Short mmCIF file of C-alpha atoms and ligand atoms in Angstrom, two decimals:
data_model
loop_
_atom_site.label_atom_id
_atom_site.label_comp_id
_atom_site.label_asym_id
_atom_site.label_seq_id
_atom_site.Cartn_x
_atom_site.Cartn_y
_atom_site.Cartn_z
CA UNK A 21 44.40 51.49 227.84
CA UNK A 22 46.75 54.10 226.31
CA UNK A 23 46.55 57.67 227.29
CA UNK A 24 47.39 60.46 224.85
CA UNK A 25 48.91 63.89 225.03
CA UNK A 26 49.64 66.38 222.28
CA UNK A 27 48.57 63.80 219.74
CA UNK A 28 50.99 61.17 220.93
CA UNK A 29 50.45 58.20 223.12
CA UNK A 30 52.04 58.64 226.53
CA UNK A 31 51.37 55.15 228.19
CA UNK A 32 50.68 51.58 227.13
CA UNK A 33 52.29 49.33 224.54
CA UNK A 34 56.05 49.85 224.01
CA UNK A 35 58.02 52.94 223.26
CA UNK A 36 59.71 53.54 219.88
CA UNK A 37 61.55 56.89 220.00
CA UNK A 38 58.72 58.58 222.04
CA UNK A 39 55.97 56.91 219.94
CA UNK A 40 54.02 54.06 221.35
CA UNK A 41 52.42 50.94 219.92
CA UNK A 42 48.65 51.25 220.50
CA UNK A 43 46.08 48.55 221.31
CA UNK A 44 44.00 47.24 218.54
CA UNK A 45 40.57 49.00 218.19
CA UNK A 46 37.37 47.11 217.86
CA UNK A 47 36.55 46.25 214.21
CA UNK A 48 32.72 45.68 214.76
CA UNK A 49 30.30 47.13 212.33
CA UNK A 50 28.23 49.02 214.92
CA UNK A 51 25.55 51.66 214.39
CA UNK A 52 27.98 54.33 215.21
CA UNK A 53 30.43 53.12 212.58
CA UNK A 54 27.64 52.95 210.00
CA UNK A 55 26.64 56.55 210.92
CA UNK A 56 30.06 57.92 210.95
CA UNK A 57 31.02 56.41 207.65
CA UNK A 58 27.66 56.98 205.78
CA UNK A 59 29.01 60.07 203.88
CA UNK A 60 32.04 58.16 202.71
CA UNK A 61 29.93 55.23 201.45
CA UNK A 62 27.94 57.78 199.32
CA UNK A 63 31.17 58.51 197.44
CA UNK A 64 32.25 54.89 196.86
CA UNK A 65 28.79 53.25 196.30
CA UNK A 66 29.46 53.10 192.47
CA UNK A 67 32.33 50.59 193.10
CA UNK A 68 31.83 48.89 196.56
CA UNK A 69 28.73 46.83 196.87
CA UNK A 70 26.55 47.55 200.08
CA UNK A 71 27.24 44.01 201.31
CA UNK A 72 31.00 44.79 201.49
CA UNK A 73 30.78 47.96 203.39
CA UNK A 74 30.49 46.36 206.86
CA UNK A 75 34.04 44.98 206.13
CA UNK A 76 35.70 48.19 205.11
CA UNK A 77 33.80 50.71 207.42
CA UNK A 78 35.27 49.61 210.83
CA UNK A 79 38.73 49.92 209.38
CA UNK A 80 37.96 53.39 207.92
CA UNK A 81 36.64 54.60 211.28
CA UNK A 82 39.53 53.01 213.25
CA UNK A 83 42.21 54.55 210.87
CA UNK A 84 40.60 58.08 210.93
CA UNK A 85 40.43 57.99 214.69
CA UNK A 86 44.13 56.79 214.99
CA UNK A 87 45.43 59.40 212.58
CA UNK A 88 44.37 62.10 215.05
CA UNK A 89 46.02 60.28 218.01
CA UNK A 90 49.27 59.85 215.96
CA UNK A 91 49.27 63.24 214.29
CA UNK A 92 49.63 61.34 211.04
CA UNK A 93 48.67 62.16 207.47
CA UNK A 94 47.94 59.71 204.67
CA UNK A 95 49.14 60.67 201.25
CA UNK A 96 47.32 58.42 198.68
CA UNK A 97 48.23 57.98 194.98
CA UNK A 98 45.32 58.14 192.41
CA UNK A 99 45.68 54.37 192.02
CA UNK A 100 44.79 53.38 195.57
CA UNK A 101 41.61 51.50 196.01
CA UNK A 102 38.33 53.52 196.44
CA UNK A 103 38.15 52.66 200.15
CA UNK A 104 41.58 54.08 200.71
CA UNK A 105 41.29 57.06 198.26
CA UNK A 106 37.89 58.18 199.53
CA UNK A 107 37.88 56.69 202.96
CA UNK A 108 41.10 57.54 204.74
CA UNK A 109 43.41 59.67 202.55
CA UNK A 110 44.14 63.18 203.61
CA UNK A 111 45.66 64.08 200.31
CA UNK A 112 45.24 62.34 196.93
CA UNK A 113 47.04 63.06 193.68
CA UNK A 114 49.62 62.15 191.18
CA UNK A 115 53.30 61.78 191.97
CA UNK A 116 54.03 65.47 191.57
CA UNK A 117 51.13 66.57 193.84
CA UNK A 118 52.04 63.99 196.46
CA UNK A 119 55.76 65.12 196.47
CA UNK A 120 54.53 68.77 196.90
CA UNK A 121 52.19 67.89 199.64
CA UNK A 122 54.92 65.80 201.42
CA UNK A 123 56.96 68.97 201.51
CA UNK A 124 54.18 71.05 203.10
CA UNK A 125 52.67 68.78 205.73
CA UNK A 126 52.85 69.56 209.49
CA UNK A 127 52.02 66.05 210.57
CA UNK A 128 54.58 64.13 212.54
CA UNK A 129 53.99 60.93 210.67
CA UNK A 130 53.42 60.41 206.95
CA UNK A 131 51.80 57.10 205.81
CA UNK A 132 52.28 56.66 202.08
CA UNK A 133 49.31 55.07 200.17
CA UNK A 134 51.35 54.19 197.27
CA UNK A 135 54.57 52.43 196.28
CA UNK A 136 58.06 52.52 197.88
CA UNK A 137 59.62 55.18 195.71
CA UNK A 138 56.81 57.47 196.67
CA UNK A 139 57.43 56.88 200.36
CA UNK A 140 61.12 57.41 199.76
CA UNK A 141 60.41 60.76 198.13
CA UNK A 142 58.29 61.85 201.10
CA UNK A 143 61.16 60.96 203.40
CA UNK A 144 63.64 62.87 201.30
CA UNK A 145 61.49 65.93 201.64
CA UNK A 146 60.84 65.27 205.38
CA UNK A 147 64.12 63.90 206.94
CA UNK A 148 62.82 64.63 210.47
CA UNK A 149 59.45 62.91 210.09
CA UNK A 150 58.57 59.29 210.32
CA UNK A 151 57.47 57.86 206.99
CA UNK A 152 55.76 54.65 206.91
CA UNK A 153 54.80 52.28 204.07
CA UNK A 154 52.13 49.79 204.93
CA UNK A 155 53.82 47.17 202.85
CA UNK A 156 57.49 47.41 201.96
CA UNK A 157 57.08 44.99 199.04
CA UNK A 158 55.05 47.69 197.14
CA UNK A 159 57.72 48.19 194.49
CA UNK A 160 57.70 49.35 190.80
CA UNK A 161 59.04 47.76 187.63
CA UNK A 162 60.46 51.07 186.49
CA UNK A 163 62.27 51.68 189.88
CA UNK A 164 63.65 48.06 189.50
CA UNK A 165 64.97 48.63 185.99
CA UNK A 166 68.00 50.85 186.86
CA UNK A 167 70.63 51.26 189.56
CA UNK A 168 72.89 54.10 190.76
CA UNK A 169 75.88 52.41 189.16
CA UNK A 170 73.98 52.34 185.77
CA UNK A 171 73.56 56.03 185.96
CA UNK A 172 77.20 56.62 186.82
CA UNK A 173 78.04 54.66 183.70
CA UNK A 174 75.73 56.78 181.63
CA UNK A 175 77.36 59.91 182.98
CA UNK A 176 80.75 58.61 181.89
CA UNK A 177 79.45 57.67 178.54
CA UNK A 178 77.69 60.99 177.86
CA UNK A 179 79.75 63.66 179.62
CA UNK A 180 78.07 67.04 180.00
CA UNK A 181 74.60 65.63 179.08
CA UNK A 182 72.00 66.54 181.76
CA UNK A 183 70.51 63.48 183.43
CA UNK A 184 66.72 63.72 184.25
CA UNK A 185 65.32 60.72 186.16
CA UNK A 186 61.75 59.89 186.50
CA UNK A 187 60.52 59.88 190.20
CA UNK A 188 59.72 56.25 189.66
CA UNK A 189 63.25 55.38 190.74
CA UNK A 190 65.19 54.64 194.07
CA UNK A 191 66.75 57.37 196.12
CA UNK A 192 70.13 56.00 194.97
CA UNK A 193 69.24 56.63 191.32
CA UNK A 194 67.93 60.08 192.06
CA UNK A 195 71.20 60.89 193.88
CA UNK A 196 73.12 60.31 190.67
CA UNK A 197 70.93 62.54 188.58
CA UNK A 198 70.68 66.39 187.95
CA UNK A 199 66.94 66.68 188.41
CA UNK A 200 63.74 64.56 188.70
CA UNK A 201 60.68 64.67 186.67
CA UNK A 202 57.16 63.12 186.83
CA UNK A 203 54.72 62.42 184.06
CA UNK A 204 53.15 65.79 184.74
CA UNK A 205 56.26 67.88 184.07
CA UNK A 206 58.67 65.69 182.04
CA UNK A 207 58.57 67.97 179.00
CA UNK A 208 59.05 71.09 181.02
CA UNK A 209 61.95 69.60 182.96
CA UNK A 210 63.65 68.35 179.78
CA UNK A 211 63.32 71.82 178.04
CA UNK A 212 64.44 73.61 181.22
CA UNK A 213 68.16 73.01 180.41
CA UNK A 214 68.12 74.89 177.12
CA UNK A 215 70.48 72.22 175.49
CA UNK A 216 70.08 69.96 172.46
CA UNK A 217 70.49 66.61 174.24
CA UNK A 218 69.23 65.22 177.45
CA UNK A 219 69.16 61.81 179.14
CA UNK A 220 65.56 60.93 180.32
CA UNK A 221 65.63 57.68 182.26
CA UNK A 222 64.55 54.95 182.94
CA UNK A 223 61.08 54.97 181.19
CA UNK A 224 61.69 54.31 177.49
CA UNK A 225 58.04 55.04 176.58
CA UNK A 226 57.74 58.22 178.54
CA UNK A 227 61.07 59.39 176.88
CA UNK A 228 59.67 58.64 173.44
CA UNK A 229 56.35 60.33 174.19
CA UNK A 230 58.25 63.39 175.39
CA UNK A 231 60.70 63.18 172.32
CA UNK A 232 57.58 63.42 170.00
CA UNK A 233 56.73 66.80 171.45
CA UNK A 234 60.15 68.60 171.61
CA UNK A 235 63.19 69.44 169.49
CA UNK A 236 65.53 68.30 172.31
CA UNK A 237 67.19 65.00 171.35
CA UNK A 238 66.47 62.48 174.04
CA UNK A 239 68.46 59.51 175.13
CA UNK A 240 66.87 56.94 177.27
CA UNK A 241 66.93 53.53 179.00
CA UNK A 242 64.98 50.32 178.45
CA UNK A 243 62.73 50.42 181.63
CA UNK A 244 58.97 49.92 181.28
CA UNK A 245 55.90 50.00 183.46
CA UNK A 246 54.62 46.54 183.66
CA UNK A 247 50.99 47.89 183.79
CA UNK A 248 51.10 50.21 181.01
CA UNK A 249 53.15 48.12 178.56
CA UNK A 250 50.44 45.44 178.50
CA UNK A 251 47.96 47.62 176.58
CA UNK A 252 47.93 47.41 172.76
CA UNK A 253 46.59 49.79 170.23
CA UNK A 254 44.66 47.02 168.51
CA UNK A 255 42.70 46.13 171.65
CA UNK A 256 41.86 49.86 172.37
CA UNK A 257 40.78 50.39 168.67
CA UNK A 258 38.44 47.44 169.02
CA UNK A 259 36.78 49.16 172.05
CA UNK A 260 36.54 52.32 170.07
CA UNK A 261 34.82 50.48 167.21
CA UNK A 262 32.34 48.86 169.53
CA UNK A 263 31.48 52.00 171.51
CA UNK A 264 30.90 55.11 169.27
CA UNK A 265 31.79 58.37 171.26
CA UNK A 266 34.40 56.60 173.30
CA UNK A 267 37.45 58.74 174.24
CA UNK A 268 40.75 57.18 174.95
CA UNK A 269 42.64 58.82 177.81
CA UNK A 270 46.18 57.57 178.16
CA UNK A 271 49.10 57.81 180.67
CA UNK A 272 52.53 58.72 179.05
CA UNK A 273 53.99 55.39 180.45
CA UNK A 274 52.16 53.68 177.55
CA UNK A 275 53.90 52.79 174.36
CA UNK A 276 53.95 55.60 171.79
CA UNK A 277 51.54 53.69 169.41
CA UNK A 278 48.78 54.16 172.13
CA UNK A 279 49.44 57.71 172.76
CA UNK A 280 49.17 58.22 168.91
CA UNK A 281 45.55 57.06 169.04
CA UNK A 282 44.67 58.74 172.36
CA UNK A 283 42.26 61.59 172.63
CA UNK A 284 44.37 62.88 175.58
CA UNK A 285 47.56 61.91 177.24
CA UNK A 286 48.63 63.11 180.67
CA UNK A 287 49.56 62.35 184.30
CA UNK A 288 47.10 60.42 186.40
CA UNK A 289 45.69 63.68 187.73
CA UNK A 290 45.74 65.20 184.24
CA UNK A 291 43.74 62.27 183.02
CA UNK A 292 41.11 62.89 185.90
CA UNK A 293 41.07 66.58 185.06
CA UNK A 294 40.38 65.76 181.46
CA UNK A 295 37.31 63.77 182.21
CA UNK A 296 35.97 66.28 184.69
CA UNK A 297 36.32 69.09 182.23
CA UNK A 298 35.30 67.34 179.11
CA UNK A 299 32.61 64.66 180.38
CA UNK A 300 32.78 62.36 177.37
CA UNK A 301 29.83 59.95 177.36
CA UNK A 302 32.18 57.08 177.45
CA UNK A 303 35.90 56.98 178.49
CA UNK A 304 38.70 54.40 178.54
CA UNK A 305 41.46 55.14 180.97
CA UNK A 306 44.62 53.47 179.63
CA UNK A 307 46.18 53.08 183.02
CA UNK A 308 45.71 51.31 186.38
CA UNK A 309 42.15 50.10 186.81
CA UNK A 310 41.33 51.69 190.26
CA UNK A 311 41.57 55.10 188.86
CA UNK A 312 38.09 54.85 187.05
CA UNK A 313 36.50 53.73 190.16
CA UNK A 314 37.95 56.60 192.16
CA UNK A 315 36.81 59.33 189.62
CA UNK A 316 33.39 57.80 189.00
CA UNK A 317 31.54 59.58 191.79
CA UNK A 318 32.68 63.04 190.50
CA UNK A 319 31.49 62.26 186.98
CA UNK A 320 28.45 59.90 187.30
CA UNK A 321 27.32 60.55 183.75
CA UNK A 322 30.50 59.21 182.28
CA UNK A 323 30.62 55.45 181.58
CA UNK A 324 34.06 53.98 182.00
CA UNK A 325 34.83 51.02 179.71
CA UNK A 326 37.91 48.95 178.97
CA UNK A 327 40.38 46.29 180.17
CA UNK A 328 41.22 46.33 183.89
CA UNK A 329 45.02 46.12 184.41
CA UNK A 330 45.87 46.39 188.04
CA UNK A 331 49.33 47.38 189.50
CA UNK A 332 50.16 44.45 191.82
CA UNK A 333 52.42 46.82 193.85
CA UNK A 334 49.75 49.48 194.44
CA UNK A 335 47.26 46.77 195.35
CA UNK A 336 49.54 45.57 198.15
CA UNK A 337 48.37 48.57 200.16
CA UNK A 338 45.22 47.70 202.08
CA UNK A 339 43.10 49.19 204.89
CA UNK A 340 44.18 46.40 207.32
CA UNK A 341 47.77 47.15 206.50
CA UNK A 342 47.32 50.90 207.02
CA UNK A 343 45.84 50.21 210.33
CA UNK A 344 48.80 48.05 211.33
CA UNK A 345 51.17 50.77 210.30
CA UNK A 346 49.37 53.27 212.48
CA UNK A 347 49.26 50.86 215.38
CA UNK A 348 52.73 49.47 215.22
CA UNK A 349 54.58 52.24 213.35
CA UNK A 350 55.71 49.94 210.55
CA UNK A 351 57.25 49.84 208.02
CA UNK A 352 59.56 52.80 208.55
CA UNK A 353 61.19 54.12 205.39
CA UNK A 354 64.88 55.33 205.82
CA UNK A 355 67.40 56.72 203.36
CA UNK A 356 71.16 56.67 203.74
CA UNK A 357 71.97 60.33 204.74
CA UNK A 358 74.81 60.66 202.19
CA UNK A 359 72.38 59.53 199.29
CA UNK A 360 69.51 61.51 200.75
CA UNK A 361 71.36 64.83 200.48
CA UNK A 362 71.94 64.39 196.77
CA UNK A 363 68.58 62.84 196.02
CA UNK A 364 66.76 65.58 197.87
CA UNK A 365 68.62 68.20 195.60
CA UNK A 366 67.22 66.46 192.45
CA UNK A 367 63.75 66.27 193.84
CA UNK A 368 63.75 69.88 195.05
CA UNK A 369 65.00 71.22 191.87
CA UNK A 370 61.97 69.64 190.12
CA UNK A 371 59.45 70.95 192.80
CA UNK A 372 61.04 74.51 192.67
CA UNK A 373 61.01 74.62 188.85
CA UNK A 374 57.79 76.55 188.55
CA UNK A 375 57.06 77.65 192.07
P1 13P B 406 51.63 59.88 188.01
O1 13P B 406 52.70 60.61 188.43
O2 13P B 406 51.10 60.25 186.75
O3 13P B 406 50.59 59.73 189.06
O4 13P B 406 52.14 58.37 187.69
C1 13P B 406 52.74 57.52 188.63
C2 13P B 406 52.73 56.08 188.16
O5 13P B 406 53.40 55.34 188.86
C3 13P B 406 52.07 55.81 187.01
O6 13P B 406 52.21 54.38 186.82
FE1 SF4 B 407 55.35 51.34 188.81
FE2 SF4 B 407 53.69 50.94 186.77
FE3 SF4 B 407 52.88 50.29 189.14
FE4 SF4 B 407 53.04 52.85 188.37
S1 SF4 B 407 51.70 51.36 187.60
S2 SF4 B 407 53.78 51.98 190.32
S3 SF4 B 407 54.86 52.73 187.09
S4 SF4 B 407 54.62 49.36 188.14
#
């Protein structure tokens, strides 16, 4: 049995830089587990059938207990499954909110409920903390679409043109850019330079959607989100026809033809806020499917309708893998220190823009 002091294990398992691999807790669905997770079930009952709860609840209790032992915090993106989002996350939000929270946490370990670029951003902002991603394969088609060498070529080709990179990129790409942006602040970041031309890379659709709202000329790249590029205006209009009163709420990674027919476009948290504030009778989130399930509890009167496109990368993060991360301190995210210095500057410039 491990002993703990100051939130850290001091005996048992093997030592990794002062942190110790812990024994596996019991994953039985006992009365105690049922009692301790009853409040959480209330929040997810719209999306998780009662019959499935005995599978999730023991993991939720074990993870919440272990977080205290490890002095760990779980930062979860709005796309994480309801059992993660409502069950074990300490902070939930869009990419900008998660980056901000990552820079504020006092915890010793950060577990990223999200994809690899998000964990890298947390590491950039917390070089002295241990950042873990429960599945290293959780990537992103946008991050895959461009390399640091590509950005260096763009800088040569367009000397003097500021380079804004979407946070959905590797640290190596961030390191070559002047500043980062997210879907929540892309327009503000682009306009912050006060110049006529800006490179906004690598998301072509985000760039086109920002270009439609500014006088700044925007040059871009051919990267796309594999989830958002699948939606078509024709399919969404057919939902609108079949459901009078339906509001279309889109993410700016969608093609411009979708943004043109949307009632609202914004970051994932912006989309959630819109539904909370406006309570349309029916809503179609043009984004990753888990988000409607996560917000349903807060707006029970809103009926969510539409196609369900899942992000295969986000879905790689599961409760069993989060538990393994906490127990075994895997997978640790590291960034080359020389790259980290430059990438951090680009992320911090974005975070400090309006603070
Ligand atoms: P947000 O920053 O709006 O949460 O978007 C991140 C993302 O990956 C959307 O696909
Ligand atoms: Fe990347 Fe798209 Fe998945 Fe977001 S939804 S993480 S942009 S692949």
